[in-house]
Short mmCIF file of C-alpha atoms and ligand atoms in Angstrom, two decimals:
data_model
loop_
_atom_site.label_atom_id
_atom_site.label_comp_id
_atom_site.label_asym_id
_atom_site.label_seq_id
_atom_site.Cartn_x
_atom_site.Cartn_y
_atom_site.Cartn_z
CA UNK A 1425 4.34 136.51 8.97
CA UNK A 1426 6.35 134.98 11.85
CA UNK A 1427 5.61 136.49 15.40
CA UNK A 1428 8.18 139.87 15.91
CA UNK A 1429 9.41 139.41 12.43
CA UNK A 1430 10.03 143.78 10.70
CA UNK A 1431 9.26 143.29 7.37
CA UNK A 1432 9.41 145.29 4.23
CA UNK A 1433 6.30 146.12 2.57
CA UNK A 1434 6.14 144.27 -1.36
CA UNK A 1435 5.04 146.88 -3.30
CA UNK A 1436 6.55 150.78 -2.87
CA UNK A 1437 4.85 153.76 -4.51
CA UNK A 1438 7.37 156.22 -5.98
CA UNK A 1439 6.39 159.60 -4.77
CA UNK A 1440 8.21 160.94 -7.71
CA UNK A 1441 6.19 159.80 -11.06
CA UNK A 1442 3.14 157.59 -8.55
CA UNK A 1443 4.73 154.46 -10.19
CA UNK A 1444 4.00 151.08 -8.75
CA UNK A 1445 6.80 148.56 -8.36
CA UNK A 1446 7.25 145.00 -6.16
CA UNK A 1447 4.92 141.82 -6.31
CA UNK A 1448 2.43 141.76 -7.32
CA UNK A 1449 1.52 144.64 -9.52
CA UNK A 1450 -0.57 144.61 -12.16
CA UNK A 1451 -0.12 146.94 -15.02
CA UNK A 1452 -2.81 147.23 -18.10
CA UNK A 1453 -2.38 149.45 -21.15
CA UNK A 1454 -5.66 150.19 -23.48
CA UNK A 1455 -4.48 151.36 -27.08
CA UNK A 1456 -6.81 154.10 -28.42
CA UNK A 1457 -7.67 151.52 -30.90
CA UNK A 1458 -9.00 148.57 -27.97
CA UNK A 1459 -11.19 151.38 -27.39
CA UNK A 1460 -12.57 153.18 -30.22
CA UNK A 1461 -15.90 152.55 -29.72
CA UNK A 1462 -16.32 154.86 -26.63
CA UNK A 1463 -16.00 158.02 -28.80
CA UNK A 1464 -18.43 159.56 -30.17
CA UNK A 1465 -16.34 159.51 -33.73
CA UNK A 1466 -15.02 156.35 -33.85
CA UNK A 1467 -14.28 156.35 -37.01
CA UNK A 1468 -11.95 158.89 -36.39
CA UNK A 1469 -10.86 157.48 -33.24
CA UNK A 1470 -9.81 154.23 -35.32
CA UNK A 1471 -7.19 156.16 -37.65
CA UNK A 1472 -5.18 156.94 -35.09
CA UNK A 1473 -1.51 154.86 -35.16
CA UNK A 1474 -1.98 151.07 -33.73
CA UNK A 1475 0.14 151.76 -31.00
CA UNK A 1476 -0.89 155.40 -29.26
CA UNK A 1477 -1.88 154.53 -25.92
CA UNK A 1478 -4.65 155.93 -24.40
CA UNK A 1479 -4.36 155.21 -21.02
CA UNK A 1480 -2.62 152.50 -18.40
CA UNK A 1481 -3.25 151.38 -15.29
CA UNK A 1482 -1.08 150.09 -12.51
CA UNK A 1483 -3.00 147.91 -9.27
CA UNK A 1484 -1.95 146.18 -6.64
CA UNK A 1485 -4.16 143.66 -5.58
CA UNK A 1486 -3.62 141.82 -2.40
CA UNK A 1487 -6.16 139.65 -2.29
CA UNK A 1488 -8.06 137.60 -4.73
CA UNK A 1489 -10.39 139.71 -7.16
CA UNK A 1490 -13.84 138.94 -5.46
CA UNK A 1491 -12.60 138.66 -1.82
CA UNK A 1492 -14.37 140.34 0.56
CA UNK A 1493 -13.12 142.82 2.72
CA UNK A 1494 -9.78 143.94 1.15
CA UNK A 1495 -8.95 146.40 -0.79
CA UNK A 1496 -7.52 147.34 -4.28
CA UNK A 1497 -5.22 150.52 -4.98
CA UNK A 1498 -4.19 151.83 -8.59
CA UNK A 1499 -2.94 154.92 -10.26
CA UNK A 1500 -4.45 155.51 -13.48
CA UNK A 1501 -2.26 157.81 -16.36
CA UNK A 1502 -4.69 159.20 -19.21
CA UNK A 1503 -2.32 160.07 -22.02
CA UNK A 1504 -3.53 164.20 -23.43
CA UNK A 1505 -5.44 164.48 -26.53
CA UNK A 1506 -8.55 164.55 -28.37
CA UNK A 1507 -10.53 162.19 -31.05
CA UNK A 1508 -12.37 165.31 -32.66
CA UNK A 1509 -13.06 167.26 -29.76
CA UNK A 1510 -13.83 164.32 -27.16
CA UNK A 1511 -11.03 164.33 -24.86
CA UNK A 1512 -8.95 160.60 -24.25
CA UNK A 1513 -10.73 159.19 -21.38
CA UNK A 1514 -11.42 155.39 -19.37
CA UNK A 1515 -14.00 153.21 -20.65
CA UNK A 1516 -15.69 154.22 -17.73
CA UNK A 1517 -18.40 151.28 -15.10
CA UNK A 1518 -20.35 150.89 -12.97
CA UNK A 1519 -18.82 148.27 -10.12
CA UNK A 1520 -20.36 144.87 -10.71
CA UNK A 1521 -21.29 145.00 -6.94
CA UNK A 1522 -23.30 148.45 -7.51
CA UNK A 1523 -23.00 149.37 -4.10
CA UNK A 1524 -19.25 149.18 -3.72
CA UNK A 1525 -17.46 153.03 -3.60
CA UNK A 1526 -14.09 154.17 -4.15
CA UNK A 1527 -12.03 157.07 -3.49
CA UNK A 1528 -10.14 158.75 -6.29
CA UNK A 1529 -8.03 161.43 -5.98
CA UNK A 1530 -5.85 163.62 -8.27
CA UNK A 1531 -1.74 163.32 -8.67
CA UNK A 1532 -0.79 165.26 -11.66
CA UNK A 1533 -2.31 166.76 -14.64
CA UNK A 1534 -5.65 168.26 -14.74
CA UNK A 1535 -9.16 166.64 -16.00
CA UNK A 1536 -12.37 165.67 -15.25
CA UNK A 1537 -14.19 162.43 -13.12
CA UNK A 1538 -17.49 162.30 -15.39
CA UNK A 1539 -19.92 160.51 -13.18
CA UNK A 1540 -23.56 159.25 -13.70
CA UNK A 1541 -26.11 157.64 -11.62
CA UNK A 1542 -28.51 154.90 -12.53
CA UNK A 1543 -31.59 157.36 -13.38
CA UNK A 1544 -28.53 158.31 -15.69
CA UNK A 1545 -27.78 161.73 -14.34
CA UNK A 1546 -24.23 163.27 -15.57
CA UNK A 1547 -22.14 165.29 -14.24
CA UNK A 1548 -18.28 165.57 -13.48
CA UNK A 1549 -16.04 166.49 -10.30
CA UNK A 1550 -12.48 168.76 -11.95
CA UNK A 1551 -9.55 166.67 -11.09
CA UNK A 1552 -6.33 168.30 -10.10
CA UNK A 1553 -3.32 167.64 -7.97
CA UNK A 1554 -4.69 167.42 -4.50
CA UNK A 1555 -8.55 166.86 -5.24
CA UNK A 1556 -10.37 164.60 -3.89
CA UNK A 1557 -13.30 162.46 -4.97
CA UNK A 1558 -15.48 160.09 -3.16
CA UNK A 1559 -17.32 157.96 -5.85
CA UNK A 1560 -20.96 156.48 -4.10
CA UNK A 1561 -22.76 153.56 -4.91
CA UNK A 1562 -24.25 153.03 -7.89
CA UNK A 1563 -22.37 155.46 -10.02
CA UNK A 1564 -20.54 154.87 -13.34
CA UNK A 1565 -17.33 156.60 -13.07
CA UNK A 1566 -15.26 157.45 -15.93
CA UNK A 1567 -11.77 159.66 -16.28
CA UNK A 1568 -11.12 162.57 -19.05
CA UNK A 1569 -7.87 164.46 -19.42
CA UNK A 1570 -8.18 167.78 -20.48
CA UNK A 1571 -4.93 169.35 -20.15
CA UNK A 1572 -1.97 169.21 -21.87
CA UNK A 1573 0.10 166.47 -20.15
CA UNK A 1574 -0.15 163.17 -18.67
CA UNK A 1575 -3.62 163.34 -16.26
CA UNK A 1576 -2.67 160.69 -13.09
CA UNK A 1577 -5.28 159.97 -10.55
CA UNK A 1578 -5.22 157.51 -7.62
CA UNK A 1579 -7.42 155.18 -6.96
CA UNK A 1580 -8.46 152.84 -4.05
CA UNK A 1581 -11.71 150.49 -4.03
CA UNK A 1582 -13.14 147.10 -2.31
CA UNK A 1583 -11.75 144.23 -3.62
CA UNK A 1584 -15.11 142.40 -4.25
CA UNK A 1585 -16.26 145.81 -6.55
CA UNK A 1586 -15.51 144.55 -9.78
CA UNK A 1587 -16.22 146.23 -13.09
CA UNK A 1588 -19.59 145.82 -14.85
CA UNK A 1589 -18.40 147.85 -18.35
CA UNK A 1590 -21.49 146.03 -20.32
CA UNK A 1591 -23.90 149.03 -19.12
CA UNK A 1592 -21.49 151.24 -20.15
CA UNK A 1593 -20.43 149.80 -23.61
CA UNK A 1594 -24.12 149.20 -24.37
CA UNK A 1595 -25.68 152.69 -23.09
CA UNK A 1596 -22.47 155.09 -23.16
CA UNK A 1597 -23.09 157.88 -20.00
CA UNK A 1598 -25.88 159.93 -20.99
CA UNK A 1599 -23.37 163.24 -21.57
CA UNK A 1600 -19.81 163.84 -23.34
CA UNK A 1601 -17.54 165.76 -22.09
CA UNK A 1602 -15.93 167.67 -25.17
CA UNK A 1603 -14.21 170.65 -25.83
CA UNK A 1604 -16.37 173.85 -26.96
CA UNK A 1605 -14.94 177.33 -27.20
CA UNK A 1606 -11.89 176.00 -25.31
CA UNK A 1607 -13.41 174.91 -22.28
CA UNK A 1608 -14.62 171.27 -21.04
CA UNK A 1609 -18.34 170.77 -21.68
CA UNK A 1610 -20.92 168.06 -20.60
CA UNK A 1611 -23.20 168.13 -23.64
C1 F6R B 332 -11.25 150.68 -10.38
C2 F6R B 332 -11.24 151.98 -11.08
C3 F6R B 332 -10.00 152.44 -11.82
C4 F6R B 332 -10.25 152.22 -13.32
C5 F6R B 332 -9.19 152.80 -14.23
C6 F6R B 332 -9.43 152.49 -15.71
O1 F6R B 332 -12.53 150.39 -9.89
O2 F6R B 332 -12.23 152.68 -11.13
O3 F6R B 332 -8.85 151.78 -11.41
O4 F6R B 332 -10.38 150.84 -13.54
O5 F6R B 332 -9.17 154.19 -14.09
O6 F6R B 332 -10.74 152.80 -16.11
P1 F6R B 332 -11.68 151.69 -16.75
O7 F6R B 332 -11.62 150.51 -15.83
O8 F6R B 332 -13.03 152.29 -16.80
O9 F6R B 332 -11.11 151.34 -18.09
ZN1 ZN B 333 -14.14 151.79 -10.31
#
């Protein structure tokens, strides 16, 4: 930046749909398929079509991944439906740096934050337009959508956080939220 230079910012959120664009923006799209093996019926989870998308996210990362002292910010979009009666959700991590927190917060859509703690305590936060969720250190953090539309949550964390999903792909959290009697349950 040259001294008394007005610039433009790179990267503009649209206020409309919470899309990213500019440079550089990162987008990521996990197929239902990529990640079977978090449901509970993964068998059933693997006969759905090759290409139904489960969920994308959108980042824009400043800085380096590992830097720190800057900071990361992404809108996540979990696409509605269910693999029996496990609702789509995010692979779900702990941060590679355990300590490292983030702030989510609800756009559109309605769901659940399931969250779990290293003694492996569950429990989950509702996520609507508008809510707001601080995520502390040392919790796995993983979104569900319940509802019956596209669930989009912001999300902002340190750029040095990174994402340990071993724990998770290894251990699962130690709850699921499914649906029972038409209403989202941690069982
Ligand atoms: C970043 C973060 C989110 C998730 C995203 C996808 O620390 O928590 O941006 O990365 O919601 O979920 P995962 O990474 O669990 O597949
Ligand atoms: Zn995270």
């Amino acid at each position: 930046m040259n001294h008394l230079e007005i610039t433009n910012t790179p990267v503009i959120l649209g206020l409309n749909n919470y899309s990213l664009t500019g440079k550089p923006i990162i987008n990521q799209q996990r197929t239902l398929k990529e990640v079977a093996s978090i449901y509970q019926d993964q068998e059933v989870a693997k006969q759905f079509p090759d290409d139904t998308i489960a969920y994308t996210v959108q980042a824009w990362m400043p800085v380096a991944e590992g830097t720190s002292g800057g900071l990361f910010f992404g809108a996540s979009t979990i696409m509605p439906g269910k693999v029996g009666t496990e609702y789509f959700m995010t692979k779900g991590h702990f941060h590679s740096l355990g300590d490292r927190a983030e702030f989510y917060w609800g756009i559109q859509g309605k769901g659940m934050l399931i969250l779990m703690d290293r003694d492996r305590n569950t429990w989950a936060e509702e996520v609507y337009p508008g809510s707001l969720h601080y995520i502390g250190s040392e919790i796995a953090h993983r979104l569900a959508n319940t509802g019956n539309e596209n669930l989009i949550v912001g999300a902002c964390w340190p750029s040095d956080a990174g994402h340990d999903y071993d724990e998770i792909a290894r251990n699962g959290f130690s709850a699921r939220l499914v649906e029972e009697d038409g209403n989202p349950t941690l069982v």
